[in-house]
Amino acid sequence: LTGSPHHIDLFDNVQFIYELELAHLELNALGATFQTGESLRDIQLLDIEDAASLKKRSAYISSLDGNLTNYNIINQHNQTRSVNQYLTHWFYPYKGKFHPQMIRACLNIMGVSEGDHVLDPFMGSGTTALESTLLGMNCTGFDMSPLCVLQSRVKSESIEILEEITAYRNDFVAQIDTDFDIHSAIENLDMDNEKTANFYKLALLIALSDLIRRKRKPSSTLEKTIDKMLLSVSDHKAVTKHLDLSLGKVHIEQGDARHLPLDDDSIDGVITSPPYSIALDYVSNDKHSLIAMGCDDLEAFRDQVIGVRGRGSDKIVRYNQDMQLCVEEIARVLKSGKFAVVVVGNAVFQGTTINTVDHLITCFSHCGLRLIRNNHKIIFGLYNVMQKENILFFQKGG
Ligand SMILES: C[S@@+](CC[C@H](N)C(=O)[O-])C[C@H]1O[C@@H](n2cnc3c(N)ncnc32)[C@H](O)[C@@H]1O
């Protein structure tokens, strides 16, 4: 090979070792042959099987032969100051969101294609769903938390009802005054279309979070939040049209990852991040929103949420048992030869590290999924309780 006439640039923000490792894996998966120069960022292409597909799918390349990649164009539709919160990704300040760029790269590395069926059994804020659909894959997601189901649905589905949510905006905003009560506004949401109601319910929950966490009154935040959300949904629609994307379908339900209502061998790829043992108390974290959504019995709910069940060291025993069941389910529904990507880290309990990563690797191996790659990743952010995590790639029957 003498070198390719094509030239690529990586995004400036691709700097961490794990990102460069993923960028190289992604290039391989998308059919590019390359060599690196003086730095790992200096990539000289030797050959590309399908330049158009690389431009369409890559997560880490910003331009090909001077032309912006699809992902670069998608990224520019961002109503926030946070680089990875483009389109509707920013809806609701959920702790522990995936980095969307990494998910897009993992979908490419796993080799899932348009029309394939991706599963995230711990959907959280719905990052996997939005990213899969942008690449044309259908996505099924489950989460025990109704708040996660709501935010995941609103992020992915509001594009279908842009006219309805826009038409309702002025009537909704007209109710906001200095005495505005978020709880009664949620109770009184009365719309024919469930998706429209969900959009406004999530806006109210974002306002509630601003009130509880930042002491900012809905009279000063809610209207701006709604307008920013509407702009983000318009962005989603505009970029879909501009890039002629055929979006995948989403199916998001409240459900338990220990018992998936899916057929054996029905899934083409899994991308997920389970609770990191007992590191985060998802119930306490989102208590205000769960109560506002009508979840009155938080103790009963707590008993369904992996990692927060039980007390003291019994929590860890239960976590390990629960995760064993979840891994069995992933192994059951995944097609043979296909991949599961699991992002997880070791938590610390009373000064001792809980080895969740090894536990999960053992569970997967017992279920016939071989670990084929383990990328170490730093967690970057001022407020993170954990500093590192792992991106584990498993293959069923591989
Ligand atoms: C690490 S978070 C996932 C974050 C997600 N990757 C994102 O981008 O937002 C783990 C999720 O597992 C959910 N969860 C806990 N127990 C569960 C269960 N039994 N079944 C399904 N989901 C559960 C929690 O509600 C939480 O949203």
GROMACS .gro file of C-alpha atoms and ligand atoms in nm, residues 94 96-98 121-125 127 143-145 148 255-257 273-275 282 304-306, ligand 1:
model
   51
   94TYR     CA    1  -2.919   1.310   3.489
   96GLY     CA    2  -2.396   0.937   3.503
   97LYS     CA    3  -2.483   0.997   3.137
   98PHE     CA    4  -2.281   0.821   2.871
  121PRO     CA    5  -3.122  -0.285   2.943
  122PHE     CA    6  -3.009   0.000   3.176
  123MET     CA    7  -3.120   0.288   2.959
  124GLY     CA    8  -3.069   0.572   3.211
  125SER     CA    9  -3.108   0.902   3.029
  127THR     CA   10  -2.808   0.812   2.526
  143ASP     CA   11  -3.498   0.112   3.293
  144MET     CA   12  -3.662   0.054   3.631
  145SER     CA   13  -3.698   0.429   3.683
  148CYS     CA   14  -3.543   0.750   3.293
  255GLY     CA   15  -3.867  -0.282   3.290
  256ASP     CA   16  -3.629  -0.494   3.490
  257ALA     CA   17  -3.297  -0.590   3.334
  273SER     CA   18  -2.385   0.071   3.166
  274PRO     CA   19  -2.531  -0.094   3.476
  275PRO     CA   20  -2.519   0.066   3.821
  282TYR     CA   21  -3.031   0.658   4.197
  304GLN     CA   22  -3.624  -0.300   4.243
  305VAL     CA   23  -3.320  -0.081   4.177
  306ILE     CA   24  -2.993  -0.271   4.147
  399LIG     C1   25  -2.521   0.389   3.501
  399LIG     S1   26  -2.694   0.422   3.482
  399LIG     C2   27  -2.715   0.421   3.308
  399LIG     C3   28  -2.680   0.554   3.246
  399LIG     C4   29  -2.697   0.557   3.095
  399LIG     N1   30  -2.594   0.480   3.029
  399LIG     C5   31  -2.700   0.700   3.040
  399LIG     O1   32  -2.638   0.732   2.938
  399LIG     O2   33  -2.771   0.783   3.098
  399LIG     C6   34  -2.771   0.274   3.538
  399LIG     C7   35  -2.922   0.270   3.528
  399LIG     O3   36  -2.967   0.142   3.571
  399LIG     C8   37  -3.102   0.157   3.617
  399LIG     N2   38  -3.145   0.037   3.689
  399LIG     C9   39  -3.120  -0.001   3.818
  399LIG     N3   40  -3.177  -0.119   3.845
  399LIG    C10   41  -3.239  -0.160   3.732
  399LIG    C11   42  -3.313  -0.276   3.696
  399LIG     N4   43  -3.341  -0.371   3.785
  399LIG     N5   44  -3.357  -0.288   3.570
  399LIG    C12   45  -3.333  -0.189   3.478
  399LIG     N6   46  -3.267  -0.076   3.506
  399LIG    C13   47  -3.219  -0.061   3.632
  399LIG    C14   48  -3.094   0.285   3.700
  399LIG     O4   49  -3.223   0.343   3.713
  399LIG    C15   50  -2.998   0.370   3.615
  399LIG     O5   51  -3.072   0.456   3.532
   0.00000   0.00000   0.00000
